[in-house]
């Protein structure tokens, strides 16, 4: 558990507590007290040690400047066992214009990264999520700098920002305070890298990969080695060896790889007028008329093939959960010459600019992908939101929820739902299952062994918090006023243009 209280040497101080001996599959409640002041009561849930279903909420890419955290609110309101944040919890660079950020420019120092975390954690929707659920967080580039790798980043200028190692370590240190991580980990893990795995009872092992700081080579569009060089690495040799070993472990039905970037190939044909070798804002490299996601696994094909080989050797139960590309995807793949070896579900962004807006030609290109039977089964390039994944002994179902990040009071709406079955590896079917019914079942099963079983009625009434903290009315009202002012200004501008045009026609 972790929390922040006013510190003696500054406005904030980190409190990190390691708690042992908790009952499995149980809701636990906690709070922090200091100098007679108490924090709100938080809830966490321990994972089961048997084969009961497990439900995960997935989020990524929460650019504070680009919108409001309606997706976080949607996950806070969901009944999940844990949340997986797939990266870009904060943004070093300022990408949007909806909310002002602190500091207003690019974060490069420890104080500036701390300010980023402090600001996002002041958001009531993210506070509600952390107050309600435990979280496993994976690091991605914007938590450091755009398109970051082990020795630099696309947007890092040493002359302007100082040494990369100093900036990188500042970002990692700030993250360690705001998103505490147990110090122990797999053998060979460095202090900076954050890869580890979590056992989901007898159902699955969740591999949380570090695709930034464990040894990633520069992307091929940054003057690095050739794209197909078999020695190029994203995970580093030690992490890759560990990941392959974990995938090959069949002691549980499912091996679930959480990757901050998409594992499947995502190549998009680009018209000739876009030119060659043009790096796009989303991390794509345009080469010979094809956009390649060089910041994702497309930029490291030889190492991806080694993971594909591990999934093939495993046989079944391969699943990948990914984010980063600001869109929602369902893949039957990645694949080898014999066909798909796993299934991949990709989470949309919480607020960041969708892929469909970042790459204007993507829409028609994706239509071709869907019609080519190359493993893409479903995609939404424009929606923002979150993903809920229900894991059972023989099947996994993923359900996408979409929300309007420009509306601070937005509610989540259900999108598409897809299921993969253990006895049909690498395949998915569209599902009409009711995930809320599944949540009710999970809640009933967990509640049977929860804290209420050992507490009196008076104790339960005293310690159980409001299920989901409400949004402060001031937040919603202030933004509503801002949006009304923008609408009035836009209407006035359009009216002025119309009147000017009419005047010109009258003079003719």
Tab-separated table of C-alpha atoms in Angstrom:
chain	number	residue	atom	x	y	z
A	1	UNK	CA	0.000	0.000	0.000
A	2	UNK	CA	1.170	3.551	-0.573
A	3	UNK	CA	-0.085	6.996	0.287
A	4	UNK	CA	0.965	10.648	0.401
A	5	UNK	CA	0.801	12.986	3.383
A	6	UNK	CA	2.206	16.474	4.017
A	7	UNK	CA	5.931	16.097	4.707
A	8	UNK	CA	8.286	17.938	7.016
A	9	UNK	CA	10.626	18.940	4.196
A	10	UNK	CA	8.005	19.792	1.593
A	11	UNK	CA	4.340	19.603	0.665
A	12	UNK	CA	4.440	15.857	-0.070
A	13	UNK	CA	5.952	12.746	1.479
A	14	UNK	CA	5.633	9.151	0.372
A	15	UNK	CA	4.392	6.402	2.677
A	16	UNK	CA	5.011	2.827	1.504
A	17	UNK	CA	3.984	-0.144	3.637
A	18	UNK	CA	4.515	-3.841	2.895
A	19	UNK	CA	1.812	-5.988	4.493
A	20	UNK	CA	2.215	-9.748	4.901
A	21	UNK	CA	-0.081	-12.574	5.939
A	22	UNK	CA	-3.318	-11.381	4.334
A	23	UNK	CA	-6.119	-13.859	3.625
A	24	UNK	CA	-6.489	-14.874	-0.026
A	25	UNK	CA	-9.413	-13.797	-2.235
A	26	UNK	CA	-10.504	-11.295	0.389
A	27	UNK	CA	-11.414	-7.618	0.473
A	28	UNK	CA	-9.284	-5.647	2.927
A	29	UNK	CA	-9.769	-2.052	4.056
A	30	UNK	CA	-7.088	0.387	5.170
A	31	UNK	CA	-6.319	4.021	5.881
A	32	UNK	CA	-3.381	6.202	6.895
A	33	UNK	CA	-3.276	8.332	10.033
A	34	UNK	CA	-0.854	11.073	11.036
A	35	UNK	CA	-1.014	13.840	13.626
A	36	UNK	CA	-4.683	13.173	14.243
A	37	UNK	CA	-5.565	13.278	10.542
A	38	UNK	CA	-6.946	10.277	8.652
A	39	UNK	CA	-6.966	9.486	4.958
A	40	UNK	CA	-10.126	8.199	3.257
A	41	UNK	CA	-10.640	4.470	3.708
A	42	UNK	CA	-9.223	2.434	0.848
A	43	UNK	CA	-10.104	-1.053	-0.273
A	44	UNK	CA	-7.859	-3.666	-1.792
A	45	UNK	CA	-8.458	-7.279	-2.760
A	46	UNK	CA	-6.061	-10.193	-2.542
A	47	UNK	CA	-5.961	-12.683	-5.395
A	48	UNK	CA	-7.260	-16.245	-5.033
A	49	UNK	CA	-5.073	-19.324	-4.710
A	50	UNK	CA	-7.548	-21.664	-6.416
A	51	UNK	CA	-9.300	-21.821	-9.809
A	52	UNK	CA	-12.075	-19.295	-9.205
A	53	UNK	CA	-12.430	-16.674	-11.998
A	54	UNK	CA	-10.270	-13.555	-11.934
A	55	UNK	CA	-11.310	-10.227	-13.387
A	56	UNK	CA	-8.816	-7.556	-14.499
A	57	UNK	CA	-9.408	-3.934	-15.489
A	58	UNK	CA	-6.943	-2.532	-18.042
A	59	UNK	CA	-6.082	1.091	-18.780
A	60	UNK	CA	-3.273	3.029	-20.467
A	61	UNK	CA	-2.262	6.395	-21.883
A	62	UNK	CA	-3.790	8.879	-19.452
A	63	UNK	CA	-2.542	12.236	-20.722
A	64	UNK	CA	-3.873	14.730	-18.145
A	65	UNK	CA	-3.661	17.608	-20.623
A	66	UNK	CA	-5.692	15.753	-23.284
A	67	UNK	CA	-8.892	15.129	-21.342
A	68	UNK	CA	-10.696	13.929	-18.245
A	69	UNK	CA	-10.316	10.497	-16.675
A	70	UNK	CA	-13.775	9.070	-17.364
A	71	UNK	CA	-12.206	5.694	-18.154
A	72	UNK	CA	-10.576	5.580	-14.717
A	73	UNK	CA	-13.978	6.300	-13.201
A	74	UNK	CA	-15.437	3.440	-15.244
A	75	UNK	CA	-12.855	1.010	-13.863
A	76	UNK	CA	-13.355	2.344	-10.334
A	77	UNK	CA	-17.055	1.533	-10.645
A	78	UNK	CA	-16.378	-1.968	-12.005
A	79	UNK	CA	-16.049	-5.002	-9.747
A	80	UNK	CA	-12.539	-6.177	-10.617
A	81	UNK	CA	-9.912	-8.100	-8.671
A	82	UNK	CA	-7.039	-5.891	-9.837
A	83	UNK	CA	-6.155	-3.168	-12.338
A	84	UNK	CA	-3.306	-3.418	-14.843
A	85	UNK	CA	-2.007	-0.053	-16.021
A	86	UNK	CA	-0.187	-0.694	-19.301
A	87	UNK	CA	1.876	2.480	-19.267
A	88	UNK	CA	1.904	6.233	-19.814
A	89	UNK	CA	0.500	6.891	-16.345
A	90	UNK	CA	1.980	10.379	-16.687
A	91	UNK	CA	3.218	12.274	-19.737
A	92	UNK	CA	6.585	13.996	-19.663
A	93	UNK	CA	5.516	16.056	-22.689
A	94	UNK	CA	2.345	18.138	-22.931
A	95	UNK	CA	0.138	16.703	-25.674
A	96	UNK	CA	-3.325	18.226	-25.220
A	97	UNK	CA	-5.140	21.490	-24.599
A	98	UNK	CA	-8.125	20.488	-22.476
A	99	UNK	CA	-6.463	20.748	-19.050
A	100	UNK	CA	-3.451	22.784	-17.955
A	101	UNK	CA	-0.558	20.741	-16.619
A	102	UNK	CA	2.014	21.322	-13.896
A	103	UNK	CA	4.696	22.176	-14.870
A	104	UNK	CA	3.473	23.676	-18.166
A	105	UNK	CA	6.486	22.515	-20.191
A	106	UNK	CA	8.278	19.188	-20.605
A	107	UNK	CA	9.202	17.362	-17.389
A	108	UNK	CA	12.928	16.577	-17.184
A	109	UNK	CA	13.877	16.897	-13.482
A	110	UNK	CA	12.885	14.949	-10.378
A	111	UNK	CA	10.782	17.859	-9.104
A	112	UNK	CA	8.973	18.127	-12.441
A	113	UNK	CA	8.186	14.408	-12.646
A	114	UNK	CA	6.979	14.544	-9.022
A	115	UNK	CA	4.690	17.418	-9.978
A	116	UNK	CA	3.265	15.362	-12.849
A	117	UNK	CA	2.366	12.489	-10.515
A	118	UNK	CA	1.038	14.830	-7.851
A	119	UNK	CA	-1.282	16.462	-10.366
A	120	UNK	CA	-2.723	13.278	-11.873
A	121	UNK	CA	-3.204	11.825	-8.381
A	122	UNK	CA	-5.226	14.911	-7.433
A	123	UNK	CA	-7.797	13.910	-10.067
A	124	UNK	CA	-10.925	12.520	-8.317
A	125	UNK	CA	-11.480	9.764	-10.895
A	126	UNK	CA	-7.949	8.382	-10.543
A	127	UNK	CA	-8.220	8.731	-6.773
A	128	UNK	CA	-11.416	6.672	-6.889
A	129	UNK	CA	-9.687	3.963	-8.906
A	130	UNK	CA	-6.801	3.669	-6.441
A	131	UNK	CA	-9.160	3.852	-3.468
A	132	UNK	CA	-11.182	0.933	-4.816
A	133	UNK	CA	-8.694	-1.453	-6.448
A	134	UNK	CA	-5.110	-2.713	-6.281
A	135	UNK	CA	-2.987	-1.884	-9.323
A	136	UNK	CA	-0.119	-3.503	-11.238
A	137	UNK	CA	1.611	-0.795	-13.269
A	138	UNK	CA	3.824	-1.290	-16.352
A	139	UNK	CA	6.118	1.532	-17.482
A	140	UNK	CA	6.048	2.965	-21.018
A	141	UNK	CA	7.768	5.731	-22.900
A	142	UNK	CA	5.801	8.823	-21.876
A	143	UNK	CA	6.444	7.979	-18.228
A	144	UNK	CA	10.035	8.823	-19.221
A	145	UNK	CA	10.057	10.620	-22.612
A	146	UNK	CA	8.483	9.950	-26.014
A	147	UNK	CA	9.872	6.788	-27.665
A	148	UNK	CA	12.283	6.179	-24.792
A	149	UNK	CA	14.810	3.349	-24.815
A	150	UNK	CA	17.709	2.316	-22.577
A	151	UNK	CA	20.126	5.012	-23.733
A	152	UNK	CA	17.906	7.896	-24.863
A	153	UNK	CA	14.604	9.008	-26.375
A	154	UNK	CA	13.370	10.522	-29.618
A	155	UNK	CA	12.450	13.815	-27.946
A	156	UNK	CA	15.396	14.015	-25.522
A	157	UNK	CA	17.984	16.650	-26.433
A	158	UNK	CA	21.065	16.434	-24.162
A	159	UNK	CA	21.935	20.067	-24.898
A	160	UNK	CA	18.502	21.186	-23.703
A	161	UNK	CA	17.505	18.494	-21.205
A	162	UNK	CA	20.857	17.395	-19.806
A	163	UNK	CA	22.257	13.829	-19.646
A	164	UNK	CA	19.701	11.128	-20.448
A	165	UNK	CA	20.791	8.956	-17.511
A	166	UNK	CA	20.058	11.795	-15.065
A	167	UNK	CA	16.607	12.404	-16.519
A	168	UNK	CA	15.794	8.686	-16.751
A	169	UNK	CA	16.754	8.064	-13.135
A	170	UNK	CA	14.728	11.084	-11.980
A	171	UNK	CA	11.628	9.729	-13.712
A	172	UNK	CA	12.160	6.253	-12.239
A	173	UNK	CA	12.678	7.623	-8.722
A	174	UNK	CA	9.487	9.689	-8.866
A	175	UNK	CA	7.548	6.704	-10.156
A	176	UNK	CA	8.850	4.512	-7.334
A	177	UNK	CA	7.318	6.900	-4.793
A	178	UNK	CA	3.946	7.293	-6.435
A	179	UNK	CA	3.583	3.720	-7.771
A	180	UNK	CA	5.475	1.601	-5.228
A	181	UNK	CA	6.868	-1.733	-6.371
A	182	UNK	CA	8.095	-4.598	-4.215
A	183	UNK	CA	11.910	-4.561	-4.234
A	184	UNK	CA	12.245	-8.301	-4.781
A	185	UNK	CA	11.882	-9.630	-8.310
A	186	UNK	CA	13.116	-12.234	-10.778
A	187	UNK	CA	16.856	-13.033	-10.733
A	188	UNK	CA	18.837	-10.624	-12.875
A	189	UNK	CA	16.363	-7.761	-12.710
A	190	UNK	CA	18.080	-4.407	-12.312
A	191	UNK	CA	16.916	-1.761	-9.887
A	192	UNK	CA	15.544	0.380	-12.736
A	193	UNK	CA	13.737	-2.351	-14.668
A	194	UNK	CA	10.309	-3.396	-13.403
A	195	UNK	CA	9.549	-6.747	-15.017
A	196	UNK	CA	7.938	-9.392	-12.831
A	197	UNK	CA	5.047	-11.863	-12.811
A	198	UNK	CA	1.911	-12.359	-10.732
A	199	UNK	CA	0.178	-15.670	-10.133
A	200	UNK	CA	-3.596	-15.458	-10.697
A	201	UNK	CA	-4.482	-18.414	-8.502
A	202	UNK	CA	-4.514	-21.706	-10.396
A	203	UNK	CA	-5.682	-20.033	-13.620
A	204	UNK	CA	-2.818	-18.004	-15.017
A	205	UNK	CA	0.523	-16.340	-14.640
A	206	UNK	CA	0.515	-12.660	-15.572
A	207	UNK	CA	3.868	-11.531	-17.013
A	208	UNK	CA	4.409	-7.789	-16.598
A	209	UNK	CA	7.097	-6.875	-19.131
A	210	UNK	CA	9.408	-3.859	-19.038
A	211	UNK	CA	9.835	-2.796	-22.665
A	212	UNK	CA	11.803	0.396	-21.921
A	213	UNK	CA	14.516	0.077	-19.275
A	214	UNK	CA	15.640	-3.548	-19.304
A	215	UNK	CA	17.885	-3.240	-22.339
A	216	UNK	CA	15.890	-1.828	-25.276
A	217	UNK	CA	18.001	-0.792	-28.251
A	218	UNK	CA	17.133	2.427	-30.137
A	219	UNK	CA	14.253	2.265	-32.608
A	220	UNK	CA	15.340	1.756	-36.233
A	221	UNK	CA	14.200	5.250	-37.244
A	222	UNK	CA	16.702	6.823	-34.860
A	223	UNK	CA	19.867	5.830	-36.700
A	224	UNK	CA	20.184	2.479	-34.931
A	225	UNK	CA	21.022	-0.932	-36.408
A	226	UNK	CA	19.109	-2.361	-39.330
A	227	UNK	CA	15.513	-3.395	-38.633
A	228	UNK	CA	16.109	-7.106	-39.218
A	229	UNK	CA	19.317	-7.353	-37.174
A	230	UNK	CA	18.814	-10.516	-35.032
A	231	UNK	CA	20.830	-8.986	-32.184
A	232	UNK	CA	18.484	-6.046	-31.654
A	233	UNK	CA	16.537	-6.315	-28.396
A	234	UNK	CA	13.552	-4.695	-26.725
A	235	UNK	CA	13.501	-6.695	-23.486
A	236	UNK	CA	17.212	-7.279	-22.959
A	237	UNK	CA	18.764	-10.732	-22.876
A	238	UNK	CA	17.963	-11.528	-19.226
A	239	UNK	CA	14.303	-10.515	-19.363
A	240	UNK	CA	13.754	-12.295	-22.686
A	241	UNK	CA	15.174	-15.526	-21.292
A	242	UNK	CA	12.952	-15.204	-18.210
A	243	UNK	CA	9.844	-14.434	-20.310
A	244	UNK	CA	10.384	-17.482	-22.513
A	245	UNK	CA	10.802	-19.690	-19.444
A	246	UNK	CA	7.574	-18.374	-17.912
A	247	UNK	CA	5.602	-18.805	-21.155
A	248	UNK	CA	6.786	-22.419	-21.359
A	249	UNK	CA	5.556	-23.150	-17.827
A	250	UNK	CA	2.286	-25.070	-18.298
A	251	UNK	CA	1.495	-25.517	-14.595
A	252	UNK	CA	-1.436	-23.114	-15.110
A	253	UNK	CA	-3.834	-23.036	-18.097
A	254	UNK	CA	-3.049	-19.484	-19.230
A	255	UNK	CA	0.178	-17.583	-19.839
A	256	UNK	CA	-0.803	-13.907	-20.055
A	257	UNK	CA	1.807	-11.427	-21.274
A	258	UNK	CA	1.162	-7.769	-20.400
A	259	UNK	CA	3.138	-5.697	-22.915
A	260	UNK	CA	3.053	-1.910	-22.975
A	261	UNK	CA	3.347	-2.049	-26.792
A	262	UNK	CA	1.497	-4.184	-29.366
A	263	UNK	CA	3.066	-7.569	-30.146
A	264	UNK	CA	1.242	-8.331	-33.407
A	265	UNK	CA	2.332	-6.731	-36.688
A	266	UNK	CA	0.496	-3.459	-37.330
A	267	UNK	CA	1.562	-2.221	-40.766
A	268	UNK	CA	-0.473	0.365	-42.670
A	269	UNK	CA	-0.179	1.234	-46.352
A	270	UNK	CA	0.466	4.951	-46.820
A	271	UNK	CA	-0.162	6.912	-50.050
A	272	UNK	CA	2.932	8.070	-51.904
A	273	UNK	CA	2.273	11.728	-51.149
A	274	UNK	CA	3.305	11.068	-47.546
A	275	UNK	CA	6.863	10.394	-48.704
A	276	UNK	CA	9.390	7.836	-47.502
A	277	UNK	CA	11.005	7.316	-44.101
A	278	UNK	CA	8.859	9.887	-42.405
A	279	UNK	CA	8.590	9.341	-38.627
A	280	UNK	CA	5.020	10.008	-37.477
A	281	UNK	CA	4.023	11.306	-34.056
A	282	UNK	CA	2.709	7.892	-33.055
A	283	UNK	CA	6.109	6.220	-33.421
A	284	UNK	CA	5.544	4.879	-36.941
A	285	UNK	CA	8.246	4.808	-39.595
A	286	UNK	CA	7.044	5.123	-43.181
A	287	UNK	CA	9.245	3.088	-45.486
A	288	UNK	CA	8.511	2.078	-49.086
A	289	UNK	CA	4.897	3.175	-48.746
A	290	UNK	CA	4.209	1.209	-45.548
A	291	UNK	CA	3.918	2.619	-42.015
A	292	UNK	CA	5.728	0.363	-39.532
A	293	UNK	CA	5.239	0.769	-35.794
A	294	UNK	CA	8.963	0.982	-35.098
A	295	UNK	CA	8.416	1.835	-31.424
A	296	UNK	CA	6.400	-1.373	-30.959
A	297	UNK	CA	7.349	-4.983	-31.614
A	298	UNK	CA	7.322	-4.280	-35.371
A	299	UNK	CA	10.633	-2.500	-34.733
A	300	UNK	CA	12.102	-5.638	-33.130
A	301	UNK	CA	10.935	-8.525	-35.336
A	302	UNK	CA	13.731	-10.977	-34.495
A	303	UNK	CA	13.053	-10.786	-30.758
A	304	UNK	CA	9.305	-11.015	-31.353
A	305	UNK	CA	9.918	-14.247	-33.237
A	306	UNK	CA	11.591	-15.707	-30.123
A	307	UNK	CA	8.420	-15.063	-28.117
A	308	UNK	CA	6.322	-16.563	-30.929
A	309	UNK	CA	8.462	-19.699	-30.758
A	310	UNK	CA	7.856	-19.930	-27.004
A	311	UNK	CA	4.094	-19.627	-27.450
A	312	UNK	CA	4.188	-22.304	-30.165
A	313	UNK	CA	6.131	-24.653	-27.880
A	314	UNK	CA	3.632	-24.017	-25.078
A	315	UNK	CA	0.793	-25.220	-27.276
A	316	UNK	CA	-2.241	-23.415	-25.872
A	317	UNK	CA	-3.273	-20.790	-23.365
A	318	UNK	CA	-1.231	-17.954	-24.897
A	319	UNK	CA	-2.701	-14.472	-24.383
A	320	UNK	CA	-1.243	-10.969	-24.833
A	321	UNK	CA	-2.669	-7.780	-23.298
A	322	UNK	CA	-1.263	-4.553	-24.761
A	323	UNK	CA	-1.780	-0.808	-25.086
A	324	UNK	CA	0.139	2.211	-26.453
A	325	UNK	CA	-1.491	2.623	-29.894
A	326	UNK	CA	-4.509	4.678	-28.730
A	327	UNK	CA	-7.024	2.283	-30.282
A	328	UNK	CA	-8.790	-1.002	-29.559
A	329	UNK	CA	-7.798	-4.235	-31.355
A	330	UNK	CA	-8.517	-7.968	-31.365
A	331	UNK	CA	-5.846	-10.145	-33.005
A	332	UNK	CA	-5.693	-13.835	-33.780
A	333	UNK	CA	-1.938	-13.879	-33.445
A	334	UNK	CA	0.969	-13.389	-33.427
A	335	UNK	CA	1.529	-16.222	-35.874
A	336	UNK	CA	4.164	-18.443	-37.402
A	337	UNK	CA	4.045	-20.539	-40.573
A	338	UNK	CA	1.571	-22.924	-38.928
A	339	UNK	CA	-0.873	-20.217	-37.869
A	340	UNK	CA	-1.625	-18.122	-34.758
A	341	UNK	CA	0.129	-19.068	-31.524
A	342	UNK	CA	-1.775	-16.701	-29.211
A	343	UNK	CA	-4.509	-14.067	-29.030
A	344	UNK	CA	-3.945	-10.364	-28.351
A	345	UNK	CA	-6.382	-7.855	-26.855
A	346	UNK	CA	-5.327	-4.190	-27.087
A	347	UNK	CA	-6.610	-1.537	-24.707
A	348	UNK	CA	-7.581	1.961	-25.958
A	349	UNK	CA	-6.212	5.181	-24.463
A	350	UNK	CA	-7.807	6.845	-21.452
A	351	UNK	CA	-7.419	10.334	-22.952
A	352	UNK	CA	-4.632	10.465	-25.545
A	353	UNK	CA	-5.265	11.309	-29.196
A	354	UNK	CA	-6.683	8.251	-31.015
A	355	UNK	CA	-4.748	6.530	-33.782
A	356	UNK	CA	-7.449	7.389	-36.321
A	357	UNK	CA	-6.709	11.081	-35.750
A	358	UNK	CA	-2.931	10.645	-35.534
A	359	UNK	CA	-2.645	8.804	-38.857
A	360	UNK	CA	-5.404	10.174	-41.125
A	361	UNK	CA	-5.007	7.394	-43.686
A	362	UNK	CA	-5.268	4.617	-41.084
A	363	UNK	CA	-9.028	4.081	-41.427
A	364	UNK	CA	-9.043	2.817	-45.014
A	365	UNK	CA	-5.841	0.854	-44.476
A	366	UNK	CA	-7.358	-0.975	-41.503
A	367	UNK	CA	-10.403	-1.845	-43.596
A	368	UNK	CA	-7.967	-3.668	-45.906
A	369	UNK	CA	-6.387	-5.422	-42.928
A	370	UNK	CA	-9.784	-6.659	-41.755
A	371	UNK	CA	-10.580	-7.952	-45.211
A	372	UNK	CA	-7.223	-9.665	-45.706
A	373	UNK	CA	-7.708	-12.243	-42.937
A	374	UNK	CA	-4.252	-11.458	-41.535
A	375	UNK	CA	-5.268	-11.904	-37.909
A	376	UNK	CA	-7.083	-8.618	-37.242
A	377	UNK	CA	-10.617	-9.567	-36.154
A	378	UNK	CA	-11.909	-6.241	-34.824
A	379	UNK	CA	-10.628	-2.693	-34.331
A	380	UNK	CA	-11.843	0.730	-33.224
A	381	UNK	CA	-9.400	3.519	-34.122
A	382	UNK	CA	-11.254	6.466	-32.615
A	383	UNK	CA	-12.685	5.555	-29.212
A	384	UNK	CA	-11.140	6.123	-25.795
A	385	UNK	CA	-11.901	3.983	-22.785
A	386	UNK	CA	-10.849	0.870	-20.886
A	387	UNK	CA	-10.840	-2.928	-21.110
A	388	UNK	CA	-12.245	-5.574	-18.756
A	389	UNK	CA	-10.824	-9.106	-18.997
A	390	UNK	CA	-12.564	-12.085	-17.365
A	391	UNK	CA	-10.263	-15.088	-16.903
A	392	UNK	CA	-11.692	-18.545	-16.297
A	393	UNK	CA	-10.316	-22.091	-16.376
A	394	UNK	CA	-11.265	-22.718	-20.009
A	395	UNK	CA	-11.953	-19.300	-21.566
A	396	UNK	CA	-11.022	-15.624	-21.395
A	397	UNK	CA	-13.425	-12.852	-22.404
A	398	UNK	CA	-12.392	-9.261	-23.105
A	399	UNK	CA	-14.967	-6.456	-23.134
A	400	UNK	CA	-14.199	-2.904	-24.273
A	401	UNK	CA	-15.877	0.114	-22.680
A	402	UNK	CA	-15.753	3.546	-24.282
A	403	UNK	CA	-16.103	7.006	-22.736
A	404	UNK	CA	-15.913	10.671	-23.738
A	405	UNK	CA	-12.716	12.056	-22.228
A	406	UNK	CA	-13.755	15.623	-23.041
A	407	UNK	CA	-16.749	15.390	-20.684
A	408	UNK	CA	-15.796	15.321	-16.984
A	409	UNK	CA	-19.147	13.714	-16.113
A	410	UNK	CA	-19.091	11.092	-18.889
A	411	UNK	CA	-20.283	7.539	-18.253
A	412	UNK	CA	-18.734	4.444	-19.831
A	413	UNK	CA	-20.683	2.538	-22.480
A	414	UNK	CA	-20.121	-1.046	-23.463
A	415	UNK	CA	-18.462	-1.704	-26.807
A	416	UNK	CA	-17.418	-5.026	-28.303
A	417	UNK	CA	-16.740	-8.311	-26.484
A	418	UNK	CA	-14.571	-11.260	-27.625
A	419	UNK	CA	-13.745	-14.680	-26.172
A	420	UNK	CA	-10.852	-17.093	-26.648
A	421	UNK	CA	-11.155	-20.744	-25.597
A	422	UNK	CA	-8.362	-22.857	-24.178
A	423	UNK	CA	-9.078	-25.758	-26.549
A	424	UNK	CA	-8.953	-23.416	-29.594
A	425	UNK	CA	-5.589	-21.677	-29.220
A	426	UNK	CA	-5.043	-18.542	-31.260
A	427	UNK	CA	-8.739	-18.129	-32.090
A	428	UNK	CA	-11.427	-15.699	-30.909
A	429	UNK	CA	-15.201	-15.482	-31.276
A	430	UNK	CA	-17.398	-12.459	-30.768
A	431	UNK	CA	-19.277	-12.766	-27.514
A	432	UNK	CA	-22.631	-11.587	-26.233
A	433	UNK	CA	-21.826	-12.559	-22.643
A	434	UNK	CA	-22.942	-10.158	-19.935
A	435	UNK	CA	-19.770	-9.076	-18.107
A	436	UNK	CA	-21.794	-7.431	-15.356
A	437	UNK	CA	-23.340	-10.793	-14.513
A	438	UNK	CA	-19.830	-12.188	-14.339
A	439	UNK	CA	-18.862	-9.380	-11.995
A	440	UNK	CA	-21.788	-10.167	-9.723
A	441	UNK	CA	-20.705	-13.815	-9.606
A	442	UNK	CA	-17.131	-12.852	-8.755
A	443	UNK	CA	-18.311	-10.458	-6.059
A	444	UNK	CA	-20.469	-13.147	-4.473
A	445	UNK	CA	-17.606	-15.636	-4.472
A	446	UNK	CA	-15.102	-13.180	-3.012
A	447	UNK	CA	-17.613	-11.798	-0.521
A	448	UNK	CA	-18.191	-15.245	0.952
A	449	UNK	CA	-14.637	-15.203	2.319
A	450	UNK	CA	-14.271	-11.431	2.684
A	451	UNK	CA	-13.804	-9.278	5.772
A	452	UNK	CA	-17.549	-9.176	6.480
A	453	UNK	CA	-17.397	-12.843	7.449
A	454	UNK	CA	-15.244	-11.917	10.457
A	455	UNK	CA	-16.675	-8.496	11.340
A	456	UNK	CA	-19.730	-7.564	13.340
A	457	UNK	CA	-22.477	-5.490	11.754
A	458	UNK	CA	-21.317	-2.415	13.694
A	459	UNK	CA	-17.718	-2.914	12.520
A	460	UNK	CA	-18.805	-3.296	8.892
A	461	UNK	CA	-20.827	-0.094	9.046
A	462	UNK	CA	-17.874	1.716	10.608
A	463	UNK	CA	-15.075	0.693	8.220
A	464	UNK	CA	-16.675	0.053	4.812
A	465	UNK	CA	-16.266	3.171	2.616
A	466	UNK	CA	-18.695	4.581	0.087
A	467	UNK	CA	-18.501	2.093	-2.840
A	468	UNK	CA	-17.164	4.677	-5.280
A	469	UNK	CA	-16.237	8.203	-4.159
A	470	UNK	CA	-18.427	10.697	-6.049
A	471	UNK	CA	-16.945	13.247	-8.404
A	472	UNK	CA	-16.664	16.646	-6.696
A	473	UNK	CA	-19.416	18.902	-8.005
A	474	UNK	CA	-16.936	21.741	-8.349
A	475	UNK	CA	-14.889	19.747	-10.889
A	476	UNK	CA	-17.874	18.999	-13.103
A	477	UNK	CA	-19.381	22.473	-12.771
A	478	UNK	CA	-16.132	24.319	-13.498
A	479	UNK	CA	-15.483	22.326	-16.643
A	480	UNK	CA	-19.090	22.692	-17.778
A	481	UNK	CA	-18.683	26.469	-17.520
A	482	UNK	CA	-15.445	26.287	-19.498
A	483	UNK	CA	-17.088	24.234	-22.256
A	484	UNK	CA	-20.051	26.629	-22.397
A	485	UNK	CA	-17.652	29.551	-22.872
A	486	UNK	CA	-15.912	27.675	-25.693
A	487	UNK	CA	-19.256	26.913	-27.393
A	488	UNK	CA	-20.345	30.549	-27.119
A	489	UNK	CA	-17.005	31.730	-28.543
A	490	UNK	CA	-17.181	29.208	-31.383
A	491	UNK	CA	-20.773	30.190	-32.194
A	492	UNK	CA	-19.830	33.868	-32.224
A	493	UNK	CA	-16.905	33.193	-34.555
A	494	UNK	CA	-19.062	31.199	-36.977
A	495	UNK	CA	-21.759	33.867	-36.894
A	496	UNK	CA	-19.192	36.552	-37.670
A	497	UNK	CA	-17.914	34.569	-40.650
A	498	UNK	CA	-21.439	34.058	-41.978
A	499	UNK	CA	-22.314	37.749	-41.626
A	500	UNK	CA	-19.052	38.734	-43.333
A	501	UNK	CA	-19.767	36.381	-46.231
A	502	UNK	CA	-23.310	37.714	-46.580
A	503	UNK	CA	-22.025	41.283	-46.567
A	504	UNK	CA	-19.574	40.507	-49.336
A	505	UNK	CA	-22.312	38.924	-51.462
A	506	UNK	CA	-24.545	41.972	-50.848
A	507	UNK	CA	-21.841	44.367	-52.044
A	508	UNK	CA	-21.527	42.397	-55.260
